[in-house]
């Protein structure tokens, strides 16, 4: 183990796209089924990203009905017919068992673990599940974290640097002690700027390897 790895005692996770599979695959399936251009949802969500329907919903500034209407208006503005309710049905990804096992491994080794998730007040529970069984499984995962910040409850969302600072304050750690994992580069950047070691997640095995490398851990 290098001297650098000794500095990390806290690992902070995004949820969707890290602990669960990315909703982007589900978005692509929706787009194909509706016959609209691929990545239409991403295009809509990246337009006016801090004040669009998605941003407002993740901060709980609008409800599900308001999101449905506003998202549809934003879609029509680029020539697409797509309702917000259809997009919400895609949000709950599949749980990645190896990532959950890593949470348990980290806890057993004495690491502090946190979760910062941009979510919306839709579905069941923190993971926006569509049924009680999935909601219960996600709740059991969430119980492993030492602290959780949900954008829909905090009224602030990534990539606002304050949400990462809030996590450090809650865990009483400095950014330099932390590793942060997220599937979106735009959310990794402020974490890295603060001094965290940021891992951009492109897949489960890649994320686990990169995390193990930073921590000097042997593969399980």
JSON list of C-alpha atoms in Angstrom, two decimals:
[
{"chain": "A", "resi": 1, "resn": "UNK", "atom": "CA", "xyz": [0.00, 0.00, 0.00]},
{"chain": "A", "resi": 2, "resn": "UNK", "atom": "CA", "xyz": [1.41, 3.38, -0.97]},
{"chain": "A", "resi": 3, "resn": "UNK", "atom": "CA", "xyz": [1.57, 6.26, 1.47]},
{"chain": "A", "resi": 4, "resn": "UNK", "atom": "CA", "xyz": [-1.16, 8.04, -0.50]},
{"chain": "A", "resi": 5, "resn": "UNK", "atom": "CA", "xyz": [-3.72, 5.29, 0.04]},
{"chain": "A", "resi": 6, "resn": "UNK", "atom": "CA", "xyz": [-3.37, 5.71, 3.80]},
{"chain": "A", "resi": 7, "resn": "UNK", "atom": "CA", "xyz": [-5.05, 9.10, 3.54]},
{"chain": "A", "resi": 8, "resn": "UNK", "atom": "CA", "xyz": [-8.42, 7.72, 2.50]},
{"chain": "A", "resi": 9, "resn": "UNK", "atom": "CA", "xyz": [-10.77, 6.64, 5.25]},
{"chain": "A", "resi": 10, "resn": "UNK", "atom": "CA", "xyz": [-14.09, 7.73, 3.70]},
{"chain": "A", "resi": 11, "resn": "UNK", "atom": "CA", "xyz": [-15.82, 6.60, 0.50]},
{"chain": "A", "resi": 12, "resn": "UNK", "atom": "CA", "xyz": [-18.81, 8.51, -0.84]},
{"chain": "A", "resi": 13, "resn": "UNK", "atom": "CA", "xyz": [-21.08, 6.96, -3.44]},
{"chain": "A", "resi": 14, "resn": "UNK", "atom": "CA", "xyz": [-23.62, 8.20, -5.92]},
{"chain": "A", "resi": 15, "resn": "UNK", "atom": "CA", "xyz": [-26.57, 5.79, -6.02]},
{"chain": "A", "resi": 16, "resn": "UNK", "atom": "CA", "xyz": [-28.17, 5.50, -9.47]},
{"chain": "A", "resi": 17, "resn": "UNK", "atom": "CA", "xyz": [-25.56, 4.44, -12.01]},
{"chain": "A", "resi": 18, "resn": "UNK", "atom": "CA", "xyz": [-23.17, 3.30, -9.27]},
{"chain": "A", "resi": 19, "resn": "UNK", "atom": "CA", "xyz": [-24.93, 1.11, -6.70]},
{"chain": "A", "resi": 20, "resn": "UNK", "atom": "CA", "xyz": [-27.64, 0.42, -9.27]},
{"chain": "A", "resi": 21, "resn": "UNK", "atom": "CA", "xyz": [-27.43, 0.25, -13.04]},
{"chain": "A", "resi": 22, "resn": "UNK", "atom": "CA", "xyz": [-27.66, 3.49, -14.98]},
{"chain": "A", "resi": 23, "resn": "UNK", "atom": "CA", "xyz": [-31.11, 4.74, -15.99]},
{"chain": "A", "resi": 24, "resn": "UNK", "atom": "CA", "xyz": [-29.61, 5.88, -19.29]},
{"chain": "A", "resi": 25, "resn": "UNK", "atom": "CA", "xyz": [-30.05, 2.40, -20.76]},
{"chain": "A", "resi": 26, "resn": "UNK", "atom": "CA", "xyz": [-33.72, 2.53, -19.84]},
{"chain": "A", "resi": 27, "resn": "UNK", "atom": "CA", "xyz": [-33.97, 6.01, -21.37]},
{"chain": "A", "resi": 28, "resn": "UNK", "atom": "CA", "xyz": [-32.55, 4.62, -24.61]},
{"chain": "A", "resi": 29, "resn": "UNK", "atom": "CA", "xyz": [-35.11, 1.82, -24.65]},
{"chain": "A", "resi": 30, "resn": "UNK", "atom": "CA", "xyz": [-37.89, 4.35, -24.11]},
{"chain": "A", "resi": 31, "resn": "UNK", "atom": "CA", "xyz": [-36.58, 6.51, -26.95]},
{"chain": "A", "resi": 32, "resn": "UNK", "atom": "CA", "xyz": [-36.48, 3.54, -29.29]},
{"chain": "A", "resi": 33, "resn": "UNK", "atom": "CA", "xyz": [-39.99, 2.50, -28.34]},
{"chain": "A", "resi": 34, "resn": "UNK", "atom": "CA", "xyz": [-41.31, 6.01, -28.90]},
{"chain": "A", "resi": 35, "resn": "UNK", "atom": "CA", "xyz": [-39.40, 6.50, -32.14]},
{"chain": "A", "resi": 36, "resn": "UNK", "atom": "CA", "xyz": [-37.56, 9.62, -30.99]},
{"chain": "A", "resi": 37, "resn": "UNK", "atom": "CA", "xyz": [-33.81, 10.29, -31.50]},
{"chain": "A", "resi": 38, "resn": "UNK", "atom": "CA", "xyz": [-31.40, 8.41, -29.26]},
{"chain": "A", "resi": 39, "resn": "UNK", "atom": "CA", "xyz": [-30.25, 10.41, -26.22]},
{"chain": "A", "resi": 40, "resn": "UNK", "atom": "CA", "xyz": [-33.28, 12.72, -26.45]},
{"chain": "A", "resi": 41, "resn": "UNK", "atom": "CA", "xyz": [-33.73, 12.57, -22.67]},
{"chain": "A", "resi": 42, "resn": "UNK", "atom": "CA", "xyz": [-30.09, 13.49, -22.11]},
{"chain": "A", "resi": 43, "resn": "UNK", "atom": "CA", "xyz": [-30.41, 16.38, -24.55]},
{"chain": "A", "resi": 44, "resn": "UNK", "atom": "CA", "xyz": [-33.46, 17.75, -22.75]},
{"chain": "A", "resi": 45, "resn": "UNK", "atom": "CA", "xyz": [-31.86, 17.33, -19.33]},
{"chain": "A", "resi": 46, "resn": "UNK", "atom": "CA", "xyz": [-28.62, 19.02, -20.38]},
{"chain": "A", "resi": 47, "resn": "UNK", "atom": "CA", "xyz": [-30.42, 22.08, -21.72]},
{"chain": "A", "resi": 48, "resn": "UNK", "atom": "CA", "xyz": [-30.59, 24.82, -19.06]},
{"chain": "A", "resi": 49, "resn": "UNK", "atom": "CA", "xyz": [-29.33, 22.14, -16.63]},
{"chain": "A", "resi": 50, "resn": "UNK", "atom": "CA", "xyz": [-29.69, 24.10, -13.40]},
{"chain": "A", "resi": 51, "resn": "UNK", "atom": "CA", "xyz": [-33.22, 25.39, -13.94]},
{"chain": "A", "resi": 52, "resn": "UNK", "atom": "CA", "xyz": [-34.96, 22.86, -16.20]},
{"chain": "A", "resi": 53, "resn": "UNK", "atom": "CA", "xyz": [-37.72, 20.45, -15.18]},
{"chain": "A", "resi": 54, "resn": "UNK", "atom": "CA", "xyz": [-35.24, 17.82, -14.02]},
{"chain": "A", "resi": 55, "resn": "UNK", "atom": "CA", "xyz": [-33.29, 20.24, -11.83]},
{"chain": "A", "resi": 56, "resn": "UNK", "atom": "CA", "xyz": [-36.44, 21.68, -10.28]},
{"chain": "A", "resi": 57, "resn": "UNK", "atom": "CA", "xyz": [-37.83, 18.20, -9.52]},
{"chain": "A", "resi": 58, "resn": "UNK", "atom": "CA", "xyz": [-34.56, 17.00, -7.96]},
{"chain": "A", "resi": 59, "resn": "UNK", "atom": "CA", "xyz": [-34.73, 20.00, -5.62]},
{"chain": "A", "resi": 60, "resn": "UNK", "atom": "CA", "xyz": [-38.45, 19.34, -4.91]},
{"chain": "A", "resi": 61, "resn": "UNK", "atom": "CA", "xyz": [-39.42, 22.72, -6.35]},
{"chain": "A", "resi": 62, "resn": "UNK", "atom": "CA", "xyz": [-42.15, 21.05, -8.44]},
{"chain": "A", "resi": 63, "resn": "UNK", "atom": "CA", "xyz": [-44.21, 17.90, -7.94]},
{"chain": "A", "resi": 64, "resn": "UNK", "atom": "CA", "xyz": [-44.59, 14.92, -10.27]},
{"chain": "A", "resi": 65, "resn": "UNK", "atom": "CA", "xyz": [-47.48, 16.51, -12.17]},
{"chain": "A", "resi": 66, "resn": "UNK", "atom": "CA", "xyz": [-45.50, 19.70, -12.64]},
{"chain": "A", "resi": 67, "resn": "UNK", "atom": "CA", "xyz": [-42.50, 17.73, -13.86]},
{"chain": "A", "resi": 68, "resn": "UNK", "atom": "CA", "xyz": [-44.64, 15.77, -16.31]},
{"chain": "A", "resi": 69, "resn": "UNK", "atom": "CA", "xyz": [-45.96, 18.98, -17.84]},
{"chain": "A", "resi": 70, "resn": "UNK", "atom": "CA", "xyz": [-42.73, 20.99, -17.82]},
{"chain": "A", "resi": 71, "resn": "UNK", "atom": "CA", "xyz": [-40.63, 18.14, -19.25]},
{"chain": "A", "resi": 72, "resn": "UNK", "atom": "CA", "xyz": [-43.15, 17.65, -22.05]},
{"chain": "A", "resi": 73, "resn": "UNK", "atom": "CA", "xyz": [-42.91, 21.36, -22.87]},
{"chain": "A", "resi": 74, "resn": "UNK", "atom": "CA", "xyz": [-39.12, 21.17, -22.96]},
{"chain": "A", "resi": 75, "resn": "UNK", "atom": "CA", "xyz": [-39.31, 18.12, -25.22]},
{"chain": "A", "resi": 76, "resn": "UNK", "atom": "CA", "xyz": [-41.68, 19.91, -27.62]},
{"chain": "A", "resi": 77, "resn": "UNK", "atom": "CA", "xyz": [-39.26, 22.85, -27.74]},
{"chain": "A", "resi": 78, "resn": "UNK", "atom": "CA", "xyz": [-36.79, 20.57, -29.54]},
{"chain": "A", "resi": 79, "resn": "UNK", "atom": "CA", "xyz": [-39.46, 18.87, -31.65]},
{"chain": "A", "resi": 80, "resn": "UNK", "atom": "CA", "xyz": [-40.04, 15.75, -29.55]},
{"chain": "A", "resi": 81, "resn": "UNK", "atom": "CA", "xyz": [-43.21, 14.35, -28.02]},
{"chain": "A", "resi": 82, "resn": "UNK", "atom": "CA", "xyz": [-42.26, 12.77, -24.70]},
{"chain": "A", "resi": 83, "resn": "UNK", "atom": "CA", "xyz": [-43.96, 13.04, -21.31]},
{"chain": "A", "resi": 84, "resn": "UNK", "atom": "CA", "xyz": [-42.17, 13.39, -18.01]},
{"chain": "A", "resi": 85, "resn": "UNK", "atom": "CA", "xyz": [-44.16, 10.51, -16.52]},
{"chain": "A", "resi": 86, "resn": "UNK", "atom": "CA", "xyz": [-42.67, 8.14, -19.09]},
{"chain": "A", "resi": 87, "resn": "UNK", "atom": "CA", "xyz": [-39.17, 9.18, -18.08]},
{"chain": "A", "resi": 88, "resn": "UNK", "atom": "CA", "xyz": [-39.86, 8.75, -14.37]},
{"chain": "A", "resi": 89, "resn": "UNK", "atom": "CA", "xyz": [-40.83, 5.13, -14.97]},
{"chain": "A", "resi": 90, "resn": "UNK", "atom": "CA", "xyz": [-37.24, 4.50, -16.14]},
{"chain": "A", "resi": 91, "resn": "UNK", "atom": "CA", "xyz": [-35.44, 5.75, -13.04]},
{"chain": "A", "resi": 92, "resn": "UNK", "atom": "CA", "xyz": [-35.17, 2.70, -10.78]},
{"chain": "A", "resi": 93, "resn": "UNK", "atom": "CA", "xyz": [-32.13, 0.73, -11.97]},
{"chain": "A", "resi": 94, "resn": "UNK", "atom": "CA", "xyz": [-31.13, -2.83, -11.11]},
{"chain": "A", "resi": 95, "resn": "UNK", "atom": "CA", "xyz": [-29.14, -3.37, -7.92]},
{"chain": "A", "resi": 96, "resn": "UNK", "atom": "CA", "xyz": [-25.49, -4.31, -8.53]},
{"chain": "A", "resi": 97, "resn": "UNK", "atom": "CA", "xyz": [-24.70, -7.05, -5.97]},
{"chain": "A", "resi": 98, "resn": "UNK", "atom": "CA", "xyz": [-20.91, -6.63, -6.20]},
{"chain": "A", "resi": 99, "resn": "UNK", "atom": "CA", "xyz": [-21.23, -2.93, -5.35]},
{"chain": "A", "resi": 100, "resn": "UNK", "atom": "CA", "xyz": [-23.38, -3.78, -2.33]},
{"chain": "A", "resi": 101, "resn": "UNK", "atom": "CA", "xyz": [-20.78, -6.37, -1.27]},
{"chain": "A", "resi": 102, "resn": "UNK", "atom": "CA", "xyz": [-18.14, -3.64, -1.50]},
{"chain": "A", "resi": 103, "resn": "UNK", "atom": "CA", "xyz": [-20.16, -1.49, 0.90]},
{"chain": "A", "resi": 104, "resn": "UNK", "atom": "CA", "xyz": [-20.08, -4.36, 3.39]},
{"chain": "A", "resi": 105, "resn": "UNK", "atom": "CA", "xyz": [-16.35, -4.88, 2.83]},
{"chain": "A", "resi": 106, "resn": "UNK", "atom": "CA", "xyz": [-15.61, -1.22, 3.44]},
{"chain": "A", "resi": 107, "resn": "UNK", "atom": "CA", "xyz": [-17.69, -1.18, 6.61]},
{"chain": "A", "resi": 108, "resn": "UNK", "atom": "CA", "xyz": [-15.92, -4.32, 7.87]},
{"chain": "A", "resi": 109, "resn": "UNK", "atom": "CA", "xyz": [-12.55, -2.66, 7.25]},
{"chain": "A", "resi": 110, "resn": "UNK", "atom": "CA", "xyz": [-13.56, 0.41, 9.25]},
{"chain": "A", "resi": 111, "resn": "UNK", "atom": "CA", "xyz": [-14.18, 2.89, 6.44]},
{"chain": "A", "resi": 112, "resn": "UNK", "atom": "CA", "xyz": [-16.86, 5.55, 6.72]},
{"chain": "A", "resi": 113, "resn": "UNK", "atom": "CA", "xyz": [-19.28, 5.45, 3.79]},
{"chain": "A", "resi": 114, "resn": "UNK", "atom": "CA", "xyz": [-21.73, 8.07, 2.57]},
{"chain": "A", "resi": 115, "resn": "UNK", "atom": "CA", "xyz": [-24.18, 8.53, -0.27]},
{"chain": "A", "resi": 116, "resn": "UNK", "atom": "CA", "xyz": [-25.01, 11.67, -2.24]},
{"chain": "A", "resi": 117, "resn": "UNK", "atom": "CA", "xyz": [-27.89, 11.06, -4.62]},
{"chain": "A", "resi": 118, "resn": "UNK", "atom": "CA", "xyz": [-29.77, 13.33, -6.96]},
{"chain": "A", "resi": 119, "resn": "UNK", "atom": "CA", "xyz": [-33.26, 11.89, -6.76]},
{"chain": "A", "resi": 120, "resn": "UNK", "atom": "CA", "xyz": [-36.84, 13.04, -7.18]},
{"chain": "A", "resi": 121, "resn": "UNK", "atom": "CA", "xyz": [-39.94, 12.75, -4.97]},
{"chain": "A", "resi": 122, "resn": "UNK", "atom": "CA", "xyz": [-41.40, 10.00, -7.14]},
{"chain": "A", "resi": 123, "resn": "UNK", "atom": "CA", "xyz": [-41.86, 6.26, -6.74]},
{"chain": "A", "resi": 124, "resn": "UNK", "atom": "CA", "xyz": [-41.17, 4.44, -3.49]},
{"chain": "A", "resi": 125, "resn": "UNK", "atom": "CA", "xyz": [-38.30, 5.48, -1.23]},
{"chain": "A", "resi": 126, "resn": "UNK", "atom": "CA", "xyz": [-34.86, 6.95, -1.89]},
{"chain": "A", "resi": 127, "resn": "UNK", "atom": "CA", "xyz": [-34.26, 4.84, -4.98]},
{"chain": "A", "resi": 128, "resn": "UNK", "atom": "CA", "xyz": [-37.57, 5.80, -6.63]},
{"chain": "A", "resi": 129, "resn": "UNK", "atom": "CA", "xyz": [-38.57, 2.11, -6.82]},
{"chain": "A", "resi": 130, "resn": "UNK", "atom": "CA", "xyz": [-41.72, 1.04, -8.63]},
{"chain": "A", "resi": 131, "resn": "UNK", "atom": "CA", "xyz": [-42.75, -1.65, -6.14]},
{"chain": "A", "resi": 132, "resn": "UNK", "atom": "CA", "xyz": [-42.53, -2.43, -2.43]},
{"chain": "A", "resi": 133, "resn": "UNK", "atom": "CA", "xyz": [-40.06, -5.32, -2.85]},
{"chain": "A", "resi": 134, "resn": "UNK", "atom": "CA", "xyz": [-37.55, -3.17, -4.71]},
{"chain": "A", "resi": 135, "resn": "UNK", "atom": "CA", "xyz": [-38.08, -0.31, -2.26]},
{"chain": "A", "resi": 136, "resn": "UNK", "atom": "CA", "xyz": [-37.33, -2.64, 0.67]},
{"chain": "A", "resi": 137, "resn": "UNK", "atom": "CA", "xyz": [-34.16, -3.92, -1.00]},
{"chain": "A", "resi": 138, "resn": "UNK", "atom": "CA", "xyz": [-32.95, -0.37, -1.62]},
{"chain": "A", "resi": 139, "resn": "UNK", "atom": "CA", "xyz": [-33.82, 0.67, 1.94]},
{"chain": "A", "resi": 140, "resn": "UNK", "atom": "CA", "xyz": [-31.63, -2.18, 3.21]},
{"chain": "A", "resi": 141, "resn": "UNK", "atom": "CA", "xyz": [-28.75, -0.84, 1.11]},
{"chain": "A", "resi": 142, "resn": "UNK", "atom": "CA", "xyz": [-29.30, 2.72, 2.28]},
{"chain": "A", "resi": 143, "resn": "UNK", "atom": "CA", "xyz": [-29.14, 1.54, 5.90]},
{"chain": "A", "resi": 144, "resn": "UNK", "atom": "CA", "xyz": [-25.47, 0.67, 5.37]},
{"chain": "A", "resi": 145, "resn": "UNK", "atom": "CA", "xyz": [-24.41, 4.29, 4.85]},
{"chain": "A", "resi": 146, "resn": "UNK", "atom": "CA", "xyz": [-23.21, 6.46, 7.70]},
{"chain": "A", "resi": 147, "resn": "UNK", "atom": "CA", "xyz": [-24.90, 9.47, 6.12]},
{"chain": "A", "resi": 148, "resn": "UNK", "atom": "CA", "xyz": [-27.11, 10.09, 3.09]},
{"chain": "A", "resi": 149, "resn": "UNK", "atom": "CA", "xyz": [-27.91, 13.33, 1.30]},
{"chain": "A", "resi": 150, "resn": "UNK", "atom": "CA", "xyz": [-30.87, 13.19, -1.08]},
{"chain": "A", "resi": 151, "resn": "UNK", "atom": "CA", "xyz": [-31.28, 16.20, -3.35]},
{"chain": "A", "resi": 152, "resn": "UNK", "atom": "CA", "xyz": [-35.07, 16.00, -3.12]},
{"chain": "A", "resi": 153, "resn": "UNK", "atom": "CA", "xyz": [-34.89, 16.37, 0.68]},
{"chain": "A", "resi": 154, "resn": "UNK", "atom": "CA", "xyz": [-31.93, 18.75, 0.92]},
{"chain": "A", "resi": 155, "resn": "UNK", "atom": "CA", "xyz": [-33.21, 21.13, -1.76]},
{"chain": "A", "resi": 156, "resn": "UNK", "atom": "CA", "xyz": [-29.76, 21.14, -3.38]},
{"chain": "A", "resi": 157, "resn": "UNK", "atom": "CA", "xyz": [-28.36, 18.89, -6.09]},
{"chain": "A", "resi": 158, "resn": "UNK", "atom": "CA", "xyz": [-25.09, 17.85, -7.65]},
{"chain": "A", "resi": 159, "resn": "UNK", "atom": "CA", "xyz": [-22.96, 19.36, -9.13]},
{"chain": "A", "resi": 160, "resn": "UNK", "atom": "CA", "xyz": [-23.41, 22.22, -6.65]},
{"chain": "A", "resi": 161, "resn": "UNK", "atom": "CA", "xyz": [-20.18, 22.09, -4.58]},
{"chain": "A", "resi": 162, "resn": "UNK", "atom": "CA", "xyz": [-22.14, 22.78, -1.40]},
{"chain": "A", "resi": 163, "resn": "UNK", "atom": "CA", "xyz": [-23.66, 19.30, -1.40]},
{"chain": "A", "resi": 164, "resn": "UNK", "atom": "CA", "xyz": [-20.20, 17.71, -1.19]},
{"chain": "A", "resi": 165, "resn": "UNK", "atom": "CA", "xyz": [-19.22, 20.15, 1.55]},
{"chain": "A", "resi": 166, "resn": "UNK", "atom": "CA", "xyz": [-22.41, 19.22, 3.43]},
{"chain": "A", "resi": 167, "resn": "UNK", "atom": "CA", "xyz": [-21.38, 15.56, 3.34]},
{"chain": "A", "resi": 168, "resn": "UNK", "atom": "CA", "xyz": [-17.89, 16.32, 4.64]},
{"chain": "A", "resi": 169, "resn": "UNK", "atom": "CA", "xyz": [-19.36, 18.38, 7.46]},
{"chain": "A", "resi": 170, "resn": "UNK", "atom": "CA", "xyz": [-21.84, 15.63, 8.36]},
{"chain": "A", "resi": 171, "resn": "UNK", "atom": "CA", "xyz": [-19.11, 12.98, 8.44]},
{"chain": "A", "resi": 172, "resn": "UNK", "atom": "CA", "xyz": [-16.57, 15.35, 10.06]},
{"chain": "A", "resi": 173, "resn": "UNK", "atom": "CA", "xyz": [-13.94, 14.66, 7.41]},
{"chain": "A", "resi": 174, "resn": "UNK", "atom": "CA", "xyz": [-11.80, 16.72, 5.04]},
{"chain": "A", "resi": 175, "resn": "UNK", "atom": "CA", "xyz": [-12.26, 16.26, 1.27]},
{"chain": "A", "resi": 176, "resn": "UNK", "atom": "CA", "xyz": [-8.71, 14.89, 1.01]},
{"chain": "A", "resi": 177, "resn": "UNK", "atom": "CA", "xyz": [-9.79, 11.92, 3.13]},
{"chain": "A", "resi": 178, "resn": "UNK", "atom": "CA", "xyz": [-12.54, 10.99, 0.67]},
{"chain": "A", "resi": 179, "resn": "UNK", "atom": "CA", "xyz": [-12.98, 8.98, -2.49]},
{"chain": "A", "resi": 180, "resn": "UNK", "atom": "CA", "xyz": [-16.07, 9.87, -4.52]},
{"chain": "A", "resi": 181, "resn": "UNK", "atom": "CA", "xyz": [-17.77, 7.65, -7.13]},
{"chain": "A", "resi": 182, "resn": "UNK", "atom": "CA", "xyz": [-20.30, 8.92, -9.69]},
{"chain": "A", "resi": 183, "resn": "UNK", "atom": "CA", "xyz": [-21.32, 7.88, -13.21]},
{"chain": "A", "resi": 184, "resn": "UNK", "atom": "CA", "xyz": [-21.45, 11.50, -14.41]},
{"chain": "A", "resi": 185, "resn": "UNK", "atom": "CA", "xyz": [-18.26, 13.44, -15.03]},
{"chain": "A", "resi": 186, "resn": "UNK", "atom": "CA", "xyz": [-20.05, 16.72, -14.32]},
{"chain": "A", "resi": 187, "resn": "UNK", "atom": "CA", "xyz": [-20.66, 15.45, -10.77]},
{"chain": "A", "resi": 188, "resn": "UNK", "atom": "CA", "xyz": [-17.12, 14.14, -10.32]},
{"chain": "A", "resi": 189, "resn": "UNK", "atom": "CA", "xyz": [-15.51, 17.47, -11.22]},
{"chain": "A", "resi": 190, "resn": "UNK", "atom": "CA", "xyz": [-16.59, 19.50, -8.15]},
{"chain": "A", "resi": 191, "resn": "UNK", "atom": "CA", "xyz": [-15.65, 16.62, -5.86]},
{"chain": "A", "resi": 192, "resn": "UNK", "atom": "CA", "xyz": [-12.17, 16.56, -7.38]},
{"chain": "A", "resi": 193, "resn": "UNK", "atom": "CA", "xyz": [-11.91, 20.34, -7.21]},
{"chain": "A", "resi": 194, "resn": "UNK", "atom": "CA", "xyz": [-12.60, 20.18, -3.47]},
{"chain": "A", "resi": 195, "resn": "UNK", "atom": "CA", "xyz": [-9.78, 17.65, -3.06]},
{"chain": "A", "resi": 196, "resn": "UNK", "atom": "CA", "xyz": [-11.55, 14.29, -3.21]},
{"chain": "A", "resi": 197, "resn": "UNK", "atom": "CA", "xyz": [-10.23, 11.44, -5.34]},
{"chain": "A", "resi": 198, "resn": "UNK", "atom": "CA", "xyz": [-12.99, 11.10, -7.94]},
{"chain": "A", "resi": 199, "resn": "UNK", "atom": "CA", "xyz": [-13.82, 7.91, -9.83]},
{"chain": "A", "resi": 200, "resn": "UNK", "atom": "CA", "xyz": [-16.04, 8.21, -12.90]},
{"chain": "A", "resi": 201, "resn": "UNK", "atom": "CA", "xyz": [-18.05, 4.99, -13.03]},
{"chain": "A", "resi": 202, "resn": "UNK", "atom": "CA", "xyz": [-18.55, 3.46, -16.46]},
{"chain": "A", "resi": 203, "resn": "UNK", "atom": "CA", "xyz": [-19.30, -0.04, -15.21]},
{"chain": "A", "resi": 204, "resn": "UNK", "atom": "CA", "xyz": [-19.41, -2.16, -12.08]},
{"chain": "A", "resi": 205, "resn": "UNK", "atom": "CA", "xyz": [-16.09, -3.99, -12.50]},
{"chain": "A", "resi": 206, "resn": "UNK", "atom": "CA", "xyz": [-14.25, -0.84, -13.57]},
{"chain": "A", "resi": 207, "resn": "UNK", "atom": "CA", "xyz": [-15.53, 1.03, -10.52]},
{"chain": "A", "resi": 208, "resn": "UNK", "atom": "CA", "xyz": [-14.55, -1.75, -8.15]},
{"chain": "A", "resi": 209, "resn": "UNK", "atom": "CA", "xyz": [-11.06, -2.06, -9.65]},
{"chain": "A", "resi": 210, "resn": "UNK", "atom": "CA", "xyz": [-10.43, 1.69, -9.53]},
{"chain": "A", "resi": 211, "resn": "UNK", "atom": "CA", "xyz": [-11.63, 1.84, -5.92]},
{"chain": "A", "resi": 212, "resn": "UNK", "atom": "CA", "xyz": [-9.51, -1.15, -4.89]},
{"chain": "A", "resi": 213, "resn": "UNK", "atom": "CA", "xyz": [-6.48, 0.40, -6.58]},
{"chain": "A", "resi": 214, "resn": "UNK", "atom": "CA", "xyz": [-6.91, 3.69, -4.71]},
{"chain": "A", "resi": 215, "resn": "UNK", "atom": "CA", "xyz": [-7.33, 1.89, -1.41]},
{"chain": "A", "resi": 216, "resn": "UNK", "atom": "CA", "xyz": [-4.55, -0.62, -2.00]},
{"chain": "A", "resi": 217, "resn": "UNK", "atom": "CA", "xyz": [-7.03, -3.47, -1.60]},
{"chain": "A", "resi": 218, "resn": "UNK", "atom": "CA", "xyz": [-6.63, -6.85, -3.24]},
{"chain": "A", "resi": 219, "resn": "UNK", "atom": "CA", "xyz": [-9.56, -8.00, -5.41]},
{"chain": "A", "resi": 220, "resn": "UNK", "atom": "CA", "xyz": [-12.03, -10.10, -3.44]}
]
